[in-house]
Amino acid sequence: MQVLKTKINTASEDFRVRYAHNKGLAAALKDKLHQVRHVRPQRDLDRLAKQGKLTPRQRIEKLIDPGTPFLELSSLAANMAYNGEAPGASVITGIGIVSGREVMINAGDSTVKGGAWYPLTVQKIVRCLDIAIENHLPVVHVCDSAGAQLQLQSEVFPDKYMAGRIFRNQAVLSKMGIKQVSLVMGHCTAGGAYIPAMSDYSVIVRGTGGVFLGGPPLVKAATGQVMTADEIGGADLHTQLSGTVDYAANTEDEAIAMGREIIAQFQDKPKARTRIGLGQAPLYDPDELYGIIPDDIKKSFDIREVIARVVDGSRFHEYKPDYGTTLVTGYAEIWGFQVGIIANNGILFNDSTKKAAHFIELCNQNNTPILFLQNITGYMVGRDYEIAGITKDGAKMIMAQVASHVPKITVMCHASYGAGNYGMCGRAYDGRFLFTWPNHQIAVMGNEQAAGTLVDVKRAQLERTGAKVDQAVLDKIRDDTIKAFATQTSAYYSTSQLWDDGIIDPTDTRNALGIAISASLNAPFGPQGAGVYRF
Amino acid sequence: MLKKVLIANRGEIACRVMRTCKRLGIASVAVYHHEDRNAPHVAMADEKVQLTGQVPTQAYLDQEQIVAACKATGAEAVHPGYGFLSENAGFAKRITEAGITFIGPDPEVITLMGDKIISREFAAKHGIPVAPSAKQTGTIEAFIKEAAAIGFPLLIKASAGGGGKGMKIVRKTEELEENIRVAASEAQRYFSDGRVYAERLVDMPRHIEVQVLGDGKGNVVHLFERECSIQRRYQKVVEESPAPNLPAKLRDEICASAVRLCAAAKYKNAGTVEFILGSKGEYYFLEMNTRLQVEHPVTEIVLGLDLVEEQLKIASGQGLALKQSDIRQNGHALEVRVCAERPEKDFQPATGRVGVLRVPQGEGVRWDGGIREGQAVTPAFDSMLAKLISYGPDRATAIGRLAGALRDTVLLGVPTNIDFLSRIMANPVFKDGKLHTGFIKEQGESLMPAPVPAATEAAVAVAALTITDDFQASAFHTPEPYASIGAWRN
Amino acid sequence: MAFDIAIDGQERTADILARKPDLTVSLGDAVYPLIYSAHAPEEFEIQIAGKTYKGFRYATAEEVHVRLDGRTFVVELPRFGGGHGAGGKQDNEIRADMPGTVVSLHCKEGDEVTSGQKLLTIESMKLQISMVAPRDGVVAKLPVAANTTFERGAVLAALKPV
């Protein structure tokens, strides 16, 4: 494979401006992550300490193998919801190594409203279990939750992808032979009680752990009995009498050690594909990504410069380099794993679209996971392109992409507009993981195009009815649309709504992808085949 | 010569006796308790007989079972080793009456030497120096007066006792009465004999003992002295021969005393006469052990003799082959007792399992052991696991070799005093040969472990942790790319 | 996670910081890149800063004994109570899991007993079962005499602290 040659002049003014802009975005991200992960009212931390409990992050640090990475997912979920009162949607999820095994961790964040479940909490847990199902990852549930946020129960409880889906997913995992361990560090009340109950193995901490369908207040309300949580569903009751929980631990440390030992018993399964390379670092410093990514959504850049700072040894085998040049395709390795990269380098035309569909087929033929690097403003529009079949070519690309049996992973590198989002494996397309850069913007179309479209529609409507065209009304429509778009197109809104698996600093892309690809290869590849292509 | 000998003992001494038997073409019979079924002495013997007993030590003390074992196997003689029945006159008598040879003195001599008071009187009568003393003949009150008259410091001991049990040191008149009463009650408890006696305590005393051989007809030779001054809890830890810094004239005098005593007693067998030596050269008879001593190897090495062989020859009626003038000391030998104990916790006996055993080898090094890898060390028996002996042309060489051998010894799974012994070997006062029985207490601080270099401690931590599944998995089985990515957080 | 250990009674925290290029372990505040190898379970060889530490080790139920540089170190490892009564539950009463008959008593009230010592033998469903002391203690009660039947849940023995 050829080493990509950079054309970036790091001494240029353009580089400097872009670098300053993106470094600033990264710093803002870091600051925001720190806020949602670590900044809590002192009284909440004191309450935990008084109960002899660790914080959920301390629990995770003790649970995972020392000196190993933890890929936290959707840390900024709910950052623009509930007036910001549920940082991280009061749950921490992520992939780490426990006793040498890749596992998914689902840890209730008891430092946020006692770990209460908000609608986005449930969505985040369901997503984490979906990831476990799709990637065959064992799950460790670290349970410590006050239960559903009752004021929001209609958004937590009834629908298909709400709370019930958590336990449904647990049953599915168990049936698939993907193990789950629950470490009950606090209360698991009502529906939450099913998390340890639906786990294959469970450990409970004596004194602080409790599992019950109805906690003390509900029992009192329903039966008049006044009992402590420990009496209703404590460690001794569940490990000695009910058998609902398997092991009792005296301390959280002990529970974690037991959990680690349980996981150490799990049989290792071979991966669908093993590493072929040694995982050599890129030749170019990933820090230069800050100076490559534009400081304006409308500015373009050469995606190969990004590839050169993500893949092993900056080596890239480019497929069909001279055809459909607004899309870059080719093979590379990331942390030793082979991937097929499909990366936007401009608008999708007929040739680049067909090239994408063809390369997706090649990756499937070669059992190579596909990495989509999205920076797409859309498929080309206009009569000439429709005649050339741009819509049916886009349909081919979607068909090939959806029919893929190899894992797909997407990184939102800059813009994601319109149907281009679909073809390039947007959120709706069952990619195993989707990560977003902080500069990313997403919408069905650009905010100016949208505002322009809406203003044009209004003007046409007014003209049709013979009314006077009031420029002020049109300007307001324009401003409101741009404002709404500005908010809703941002990466932070995206991640708040769980449209991705987290915002990552561009320089973290390689590590995040290494873990994501490694995780994705735990599941065997599905059957080959596709639907009807429109030729 | 004897054809078959039963060894009524276990551990290193049983193995030691069997080695000589094998060399001389004498068949050996081991006796053992179920607990010892896999012990080396059982494996080494030509024949073995199991003894039963609720408590393992009881089995080895069961005279009738041992006699029956002799009959069953046709053993002509019994070697009692040390400890157990080795100084039990009743046993010697019982064996002899059964028509079996007891490898040891006549029962009467055992009785004579077995009683501290009677043996002292016997020694005094034959002109052997004894420490000024008083024995209890009447009431305790009268005895207290007599004891006070000897002068302080005083040592109060049980008449029937040994091994330091019931011993008290008294330095002031005011402390005398209470100590005597406590010693008497302890004596009653340990030995079912509440009589005590008092003698002048020699401060900073050395323990010098003389190895003798007698044929039972009054012919006795001495095999020179051993110094056993390094003791803890009144038990020997380091023994050596010759005694360092002991003038030849004084040494000869002490040896002559020992021979005189044994000749008077018509002593038969190998035996040891123990003396206390004061800093002014005064020495007193302490007691006589009518058996092979734990520390006999240092004598063997320095003289080039096999004491068990001599014992067997005497027992088989071949008499004393050795002439005093033929016996010469050559070089220097040291022995340390490797015990399952915790020196840092007042030498508390320890138990466990001999998990890893690597016996030291090398020039001038001898390991007399009775343990094997995998063997359990239980509280049922004595805590001594083995003896490590070194030899050199001079004391410094012998110490150096012993220090090296201790360093090379690997005995893991049960706490031992090996490192403590190493520290004694490294102690400058010990190296100078300035010994007395209070050495360990006096050198207490300097015998503590040295601080550990940080990197060594890290190696120890890793060596220990890598034995665990959790650390192994964490350190070596982390899948890629996780191992390479390291402690990254997004 | 980190590993809380004690070396000759001195508490230390060990941690793995990295595995590449060399395994890097911290002990307290100090950091040691090292190379580890073992030719046999009881032997080890560790290289730290160009020096080779070669020795032996043996794990007992409670601790690991390490022989290095002519010195034996006792290392206590992090442990958690697994198995029965993992939480160190202090049960004073030994109860019958099923109805049966007491065949024989092996102790009497007031006896001092040690953990694991047989207290009594019961028979149920043609099976003789020894009831053992769950911990050290003094026998406070033996409510069911020999050759007497009992019901499920009956107290067969009770212990009190020594």
CSV table of C-alpha atoms in Angstrom, one decimal, chain A residues 31-371:
chain,number,residue,atom,x,y,z
A,31,ASP,CA,-14.8,21.2,29.0
A,32,LYS,CA,-18.3,20.1,28.4
A,33,LEU,CA,-17.3,16.4,28.9
A,34,HIS,CA,-15.7,17.4,32.2
A,35,GLN,CA,-18.8,19.2,33.3
A,36,VAL,CA,-21.2,16.3,32.6
A,37,ARG,CA,-18.9,13.6,33.9
A,38,HIS,CA,-17.4,15.1,37.0
A,39,VAL,CA,-19.2,18.3,38.2
A,40,ARG,CA,-21.9,17.4,40.7
A,41,PRO,CA,-23.4,19.2,43.6
A,42,GLN,CA,-21.3,18.5,46.7
A,43,ARG,CA,-24.3,17.3,48.7
A,44,ASP,CA,-24.9,14.5,46.1
A,45,LEU,CA,-21.3,13.3,46.4
A,46,ASP,CA,-21.5,13.6,50.2
A,47,ARG,CA,-24.7,11.5,50.3
A,48,LEU,CA,-22.9,8.7,48.3
A,49,ALA,CA,-19.9,8.8,50.5
A,50,LYS,CA,-22.0,8.6,53.6
A,51,GLN,CA,-23.6,5.4,52.2
A,52,GLY,CA,-20.2,4.0,51.7
A,53,LYS,CA,-20.7,4.0,47.9
A,54,LEU,CA,-18.2,4.7,45.2
A,55,THR,CA,-19.2,7.1,42.4
A,56,PRO,CA,-20.2,5.2,39.2
A,57,ARG,CA,-17.0,6.4,37.5
A,58,GLN,CA,-14.9,5.0,40.4
A,59,ARG,CA,-16.7,1.8,40.0
A,60,ILE,CA,-15.9,1.6,36.3
A,61,GLU,CA,-12.3,2.4,36.9
A,62,LYS,CA,-12.1,-0.4,39.4
A,63,LEU,CA,-14.0,-2.8,37.2
A,64,ILE,CA,-11.9,-2.5,34.0
A,65,ASP,CA,-8.5,-3.9,33.7
A,66,PRO,CA,-5.8,-1.5,34.8
A,67,GLY,CA,-4.1,0.5,32.1
A,68,THR,CA,-6.7,-0.3,29.5
A,69,PRO,CA,-8.9,2.1,27.5
A,70,PHE,CA,-12.5,2.8,28.1
A,71,LEU,CA,-14.6,4.1,25.1
A,72,GLU,CA,-17.4,6.0,26.7
A,73,LEU,CA,-20.5,6.3,24.5
A,74,SER,CA,-22.9,9.2,24.3
A,75,SER,CA,-21.4,11.1,27.3
A,76,LEU,CA,-23.3,14.2,26.2
A,77,ALA,CA,-26.7,12.5,25.8
A,78,ALA,CA,-29.4,14.9,27.2
A,79,ASN,CA,-27.0,17.8,27.3
A,80,MET,CA,-29.7,19.9,25.6
A,81,ALA,CA,-32.7,18.3,27.3
A,82,TYR,CA,-34.4,18.6,30.7
A,83,ASN,CA,-32.8,22.0,31.3
A,84,GLY,CA,-29.5,20.2,31.5
A,85,GLU,CA,-30.5,18.5,34.8
A,86,ALA,CA,-29.6,15.0,33.6
A,87,PRO,CA,-25.9,15.1,32.6
A,88,GLY,CA,-25.1,12.0,30.5
A,89,ALA,CA,-28.8,11.1,30.7
A,90,SER,CA,-27.9,9.8,34.2
A,91,VAL,CA,-26.2,6.7,32.9
A,92,ILE,CA,-22.7,5.8,31.8
A,93,THR,CA,-22.2,3.4,29.0
A,94,GLY,CA,-19.1,2.3,27.2
A,95,ILE,CA,-16.8,-0.5,26.1
A,96,GLY,CA,-13.8,-1.6,28.1
A,97,ILE,CA,-11.8,-4.6,29.0
A,98,VAL,CA,-12.7,-6.7,32.1
A,99,SER,CA,-10.6,-9.7,32.9
A,100,GLY,CA,-9.2,-9.6,29.4
A,101,ARG,CA,-12.7,-9.6,27.7
A,102,GLU,CA,-14.3,-6.8,25.7
A,103,VAL,CA,-17.5,-5.9,27.5
A,104,MET,CA,-20.2,-3.3,27.4
A,105,ILE,CA,-20.7,-1.5,30.7
A,106,ASN,CA,-24.0,0.0,31.7
A,107,ALA,CA,-23.6,1.9,34.9
A,108,GLY,CA,-26.4,4.0,36.4
A,109,ASP,CA,-25.2,7.4,37.5
A,110,SER,CA,-26.4,7.7,41.1
A,111,THR,CA,-24.8,11.2,41.3
A,112,VAL,CA,-27.6,12.5,39.0
A,113,LYS,CA,-31.0,12.5,40.8
A,114,GLY,CA,-30.1,9.2,42.4
A,115,GLY,CA,-29.8,7.6,38.9
A,116,ALA,CA,-33.4,8.4,37.9
A,117,TRP,CA,-34.4,7.2,34.5
A,118,TYR,CA,-35.3,10.0,32.1
A,119,PRO,CA,-36.6,9.2,28.6
A,120,LEU,CA,-33.2,9.7,27.2
A,121,THR,CA,-31.7,7.5,29.9
A,122,VAL,CA,-33.9,4.6,28.7
A,123,GLN,CA,-32.9,5.4,25.1
A,124,LYS,CA,-29.3,5.3,26.0
A,125,ILE,CA,-29.6,2.0,27.9
A,126,VAL,CA,-31.5,0.5,25.0
A,127,ARG,CA,-28.9,1.7,22.5
A,128,CYS,CA,-26.1,0.3,24.6
A,129,LEU,CA,-27.9,-3.1,24.7
A,130,ASP,CA,-28.5,-2.9,21.0
A,131,ILE,CA,-24.8,-2.4,20.5
A,132,ALA,CA,-24.2,-5.4,22.8
A,133,ILE,CA,-26.6,-7.5,20.7
A,134,GLU,CA,-25.2,-6.4,17.3
A,135,ASN,CA,-21.6,-6.8,18.4
A,136,HIS,CA,-21.9,-9.8,20.7
A,137,LEU,CA,-20.5,-7.9,23.7
A,138,PRO,CA,-21.1,-9.3,27.2
A,139,VAL,CA,-22.7,-6.7,29.5
A,140,VAL,CA,-21.9,-5.6,33.0
A,141,HIS,CA,-24.8,-3.7,34.5
A,142,VAL,CA,-23.7,-1.6,37.5
A,143,CYS,CA,-27.0,-1.0,39.1
A,144,ASP,CA,-27.8,2.0,41.2
A,145,SER,CA,-30.9,3.8,40.2
A,146,ALA,CA,-33.8,5.4,41.9
A,147,GLY,CA,-36.2,4.2,39.2
A,148,ALA,CA,-38.2,6.1,36.5
A,149,GLN,CA,-38.6,9.8,36.6
A,150,LEU,CA,-42.4,9.6,37.3
A,151,GLN,CA,-43.2,13.0,35.9
A,152,LEU,CA,-42.0,11.9,32.5
A,153,GLN,CA,-43.4,8.3,32.7
A,154,SER,CA,-45.3,8.6,29.5
A,155,GLU,CA,-42.0,9.1,27.6
A,156,VAL,CA,-40.3,6.4,29.6
A,157,PHE,CA,-42.7,3.6,29.9
A,158,PRO,CA,-45.2,2.7,27.2
A,159,ASP,CA,-43.7,2.6,23.7
A,160,LYS,CA,-41.7,0.0,21.8
A,161,TYR,CA,-38.2,1.5,22.4
A,162,MET,CA,-38.9,2.6,26.0
A,163,ALA,CA,-38.1,0.9,29.3
A,164,GLY,CA,-39.6,-2.5,28.4
A,165,ARG,CA,-37.1,-2.7,25.5
A,166,ILE,CA,-34.3,-2.9,28.1
A,167,PHE,CA,-35.5,-6.2,29.5
A,168,ARG,CA,-36.5,-7.5,26.1
A,169,ASN,CA,-32.9,-6.8,25.0
A,170,GLN,CA,-31.6,-8.6,28.1
A,171,ALA,CA,-33.6,-11.7,27.2
A,172,VAL,CA,-32.4,-11.5,23.6
A,173,LEU,CA,-28.8,-11.3,24.7
A,174,SER,CA,-29.1,-14.2,27.1
A,175,LYS,CA,-30.8,-16.3,24.4
A,176,MET,CA,-27.9,-15.4,22.0
A,177,GLY,CA,-25.4,-16.7,24.6
A,178,ILE,CA,-24.1,-13.2,25.3
A,179,LYS,CA,-23.6,-13.1,29.0
A,180,GLN,CA,-24.7,-10.4,31.4
A,181,VAL,CA,-23.5,-9.7,34.9
A,182,SER,CA,-25.3,-7.4,37.3
A,183,LEU,CA,-23.5,-5.8,40.1
A,184,VAL,CA,-26.2,-4.4,42.4
A,185,MET,CA,-24.5,-1.5,44.2
A,186,GLY,CA,-27.7,0.4,45.1
A,187,HIS,CA,-31.4,0.0,44.6
A,188,CYS,CA,-33.0,-1.6,41.6
A,189,THR,CA,-36.6,-0.7,42.0
A,190,ALA,CA,-39.7,-1.6,40.0
A,191,GLY,CA,-38.7,-2.2,36.3
A,192,GLY,CA,-35.1,-1.7,37.3
A,193,ALA,CA,-35.3,-4.8,39.5
A,194,TYR,CA,-35.5,-6.8,36.3
A,195,ILE,CA,-32.0,-5.8,35.3
A,196,PRO,CA,-30.3,-8.1,37.8
A,197,ALA,CA,-33.2,-10.6,37.5
A,198,MET,CA,-32.7,-10.8,33.7
A,199,SER,CA,-28.9,-11.0,34.0
A,200,ASP,CA,-27.2,-14.4,33.8
A,201,TYR,CA,-25.1,-13.7,36.9
A,202,SER,CA,-25.7,-11.2,39.6
A,203,VAL,CA,-23.9,-9.9,42.7
A,204,ILE,CA,-25.3,-7.7,45.4
A,205,VAL,CA,-23.6,-5.5,48.0
A,206,ARG,CA,-24.8,-6.2,51.5
A,207,GLY,CA,-26.3,-3.2,53.1
A,208,THR,CA,-26.5,-0.9,50.1
A,209,GLY,CA,-27.8,-3.2,47.4
A,210,GLY,CA,-31.6,-3.8,47.1
A,211,VAL,CA,-33.8,-5.4,44.5
A,212,PHE,CA,-37.5,-5.1,44.7
A,213,LEU,CA,-40.6,-4.5,42.6
A,214,GLY,CA,-41.8,-2.1,45.2
A,215,GLY,CA,-39.4,-0.1,47.5
A,216,PRO,CA,-40.2,0.9,51.1
A,217,PRO,CA,-42.5,3.9,50.1
A,218,LEU,CA,-44.6,1.8,47.7
A,219,VAL,CA,-44.9,-1.1,50.1
A,220,LYS,CA,-46.0,1.3,52.8
A,221,ALA,CA,-48.6,2.9,50.4
A,222,ALA,CA,-49.8,-0.5,49.1
A,223,THR,CA,-49.9,-2.6,52.3
A,224,GLY,CA,-49.2,-0.3,55.2
A,225,GLN,CA,-46.1,-2.3,56.2
A,226,VAL,CA,-43.1,-0.2,57.3
A,227,MET,CA,-39.9,-2.0,56.3
A,228,THR,CA,-36.4,-1.1,55.4
A,229,ALA,CA,-35.1,-1.6,51.9
A,230,ASP,CA,-32.8,-4.3,53.2
A,231,GLU,CA,-35.7,-6.2,54.7
A,232,ILE,CA,-37.7,-6.0,51.5
A,233,GLY,CA,-35.0,-7.0,49.1
A,234,GLY,CA,-31.5,-6.9,50.5
A,235,ALA,CA,-28.5,-9.1,49.9
A,236,ASP,CA,-29.2,-11.8,52.4
A,237,LEU,CA,-32.9,-12.1,51.3
A,238,HIS,CA,-32.0,-12.4,47.7
A,239,THR,CA,-28.9,-14.6,47.9
A,240,GLN,CA,-30.3,-17.0,50.6
A,241,LEU,CA,-34.0,-17.0,50.3
A,242,SER,CA,-35.3,-15.8,47.0
A,243,GLY,CA,-32.3,-16.8,44.8
A,244,THR,CA,-33.0,-13.7,42.7
A,245,VAL,CA,-29.3,-12.7,43.1
A,246,ASP,CA,-26.4,-15.2,43.0
A,247,TYR,CA,-23.6,-13.7,45.2
A,248,ALA,CA,-23.5,-11.4,48.2
A,249,ALA,CA,-20.6,-9.1,48.7
A,250,ASN,CA,-19.6,-7.2,51.8
A,251,THR,CA,-18.3,-4.1,49.9
A,252,GLU,CA,-18.5,-2.6,46.5
A,253,ASP,CA,-14.8,-3.6,46.0
A,254,GLU,CA,-15.7,-7.1,46.8
A,255,ALA,CA,-18.6,-7.1,44.4
A,256,ILE,CA,-16.4,-5.7,41.6
A,257,ALA,CA,-13.8,-8.4,42.3
A,258,MET,CA,-16.5,-11.1,42.1
A,259,GLY,CA,-17.8,-9.6,38.9
A,260,ARG,CA,-14.3,-9.7,37.4
A,261,GLU,CA,-13.9,-13.3,38.5
A,262,ILE,CA,-17.2,-14.2,36.9
A,263,ILE,CA,-16.2,-12.6,33.6
A,264,ALA,CA,-12.9,-14.4,33.8
A,265,GLN,CA,-14.9,-17.6,33.4
A,266,PHE,CA,-16.4,-16.6,30.1
A,267,GLN,CA,-15.2,-18.6,27.1
A,268,ASP,CA,-13.4,-16.5,24.5
A,269,LYS,CA,-14.9,-16.6,21.1
A,270,PRO,CA,-12.9,-16.1,17.9
A,271,LYS,CA,-13.5,-12.9,16.1
A,272,ALA,CA,-15.1,-12.8,12.6
A,273,ARG,CA,-11.8,-11.4,11.3
A,274,THR,CA,-8.5,-11.0,13.1
A,275,ARG,CA,-5.9,-8.3,12.8
A,276,ILE,CA,-3.6,-8.4,9.8
A,277,GLY,CA,-1.3,-5.6,10.8
A,278,LEU,CA,0.7,-4.4,13.8
A,279,GLY,CA,-1.2,-1.2,14.3
A,280,GLN,CA,1.5,1.2,13.3
A,281,ALA,CA,0.7,4.8,14.1
A,282,PRO,CA,0.0,7.2,11.3
A,283,LEU,CA,3.0,8.9,9.8
A,284,TYR,CA,1.4,12.3,10.2
A,285,ASP,CA,0.5,13.8,13.5
A,286,PRO,CA,-3.3,13.5,14.1
A,287,ASP,CA,-3.0,16.9,15.8
A,288,GLU,CA,-2.8,18.3,12.3
A,289,LEU,CA,-6.4,17.4,11.8
A,290,TYR,CA,-7.3,20.6,13.6
A,291,GLY,CA,-5.7,22.6,10.9
A,292,ILE,CA,-7.3,20.5,8.1
A,293,ILE,CA,-10.9,20.6,9.1
A,294,PRO,CA,-12.4,23.9,7.8
A,295,ASP,CA,-13.6,26.7,10.1
A,296,ASP,CA,-16.7,27.0,8.0
A,297,ILE,CA,-19.2,24.3,7.1
A,298,LYS,CA,-19.2,25.6,3.5
A,299,LYS,CA,-15.5,25.2,3.0
A,300,SER,CA,-14.2,22.0,1.6
A,301,PHE,CA,-11.0,19.9,2.3
A,302,ASP,CA,-9.3,16.8,0.9
A,303,ILE,CA,-10.6,13.8,2.9
A,304,ARG,CA,-7.3,12.0,2.1
A,305,GLU,CA,-5.6,14.3,4.5
A,306,VAL,CA,-7.9,13.0,7.2
A,307,ILE,CA,-7.4,9.4,6.2
A,308,ALA,CA,-3.6,9.9,6.3
A,309,ARG,CA,-4.0,10.9,10.0
A,310,VAL,CA,-6.3,8.0,11.1
A,311,VAL,CA,-5.0,4.9,9.3
A,312,ASP,CA,-2.0,2.7,10.2
A,313,GLY,CA,1.2,4.1,8.8
A,314,SER,CA,-0.8,6.5,6.7
A,315,ARG,CA,-0.9,3.7,4.2
A,316,PHE,CA,-3.9,3.6,1.8
A,317,HIS,CA,-4.8,1.4,-1.2
A,318,GLU,CA,-7.1,3.7,-3.2
A,319,TYR,CA,-9.6,2.0,-5.4
A,320,LYS,CA,-10.6,3.6,-8.7
A,321,PRO,CA,-8.7,6.8,-7.9
A,322,ASP,CA,-9.4,8.5,-11.2
A,323,TYR,CA,-13.1,7.8,-11.5
A,324,GLY,CA,-15.9,9.6,-9.6
A,325,THR,CA,-13.3,11.6,-7.8
A,326,THR,CA,-15.7,13.3,-5.4
A,327,LEU,CA,-15.7,10.1,-3.4
A,328,VAL,CA,-12.6,8.4,-2.1
A,329,THR,CA,-12.6,4.6,-1.7
A,330,GLY,CA,-10.0,2.2,-0.7
A,331,TYR,CA,-8.5,-0.3,1.8
A,332,ALA,CA,-6.4,0.6,4.8
A,333,GLU,CA,-5.8,-0.7,8.3
A,334,ILE,CA,-6.8,0.8,11.6
A,335,TRP,CA,-5.0,-0.6,14.7
A,336,GLY,CA,-4.2,-3.6,12.5
A,337,PHE,CA,-7.8,-4.3,11.3
A,338,GLN,CA,-8.4,-4.0,7.6
A,339,VAL,CA,-11.2,-1.6,6.7
A,340,GLY,CA,-12.7,-0.4,3.4
A,341,ILE,CA,-13.0,3.4,3.6
A,342,ILE,CA,-15.7,5.3,1.7
A,343,ALA,CA,-15.1,9.0,2.2
A,344,ASN,CA,-16.8,12.0,0.7
A,345,ASN,CA,-14.6,14.5,-1.2
A,346,GLY,CA,-17.3,16.7,-2.6
A,347,ILE,CA,-20.9,16.3,-4.0
A,348,LEU,CA,-22.1,12.9,-5.0
A,349,PHE,CA,-22.4,12.6,-8.7
A,350,ASN,CA,-23.6,9.6,-10.7
A,351,ASP,CA,-20.1,8.2,-11.2
A,352,SER,CA,-19.0,8.7,-7.5
A,353,THR,CA,-22.3,7.2,-6.4
A,354,LYS,CA,-21.9,4.1,-8.6
A,355,LYS,CA,-18.3,3.8,-7.5
A,356,ALA,CA,-19.4,3.8,-3.8
A,357,ALA,CA,-22.0,1.0,-4.5
A,358,HIS,CA,-19.4,-1.0,-6.3
A,359,PHE,CA,-16.8,-0.7,-3.5
A,360,ILE,CA,-19.4,-1.6,-0.9
A,361,GLU,CA,-19.9,-4.8,-2.8
A,362,LEU,CA,-16.2,-5.4,-2.9
A,363,CYS,CA,-15.9,-5.0,0.8
A,364,ASN,CA,-18.7,-7.5,1.3
A,365,GLN,CA,-17.0,-9.9,-1.1
A,366,ASN,CA,-13.8,-9.5,0.8
A,367,ASN,CA,-15.4,-9.6,4.3
A,368,THR,CA,-13.9,-6.2,5.1
A,369,PRO,CA,-15.7,-3.9,7.6
A,370,ILE,CA,-16.6,-0.5,6.0
A,371,LEU,CA,-15.8,2.9,7.4
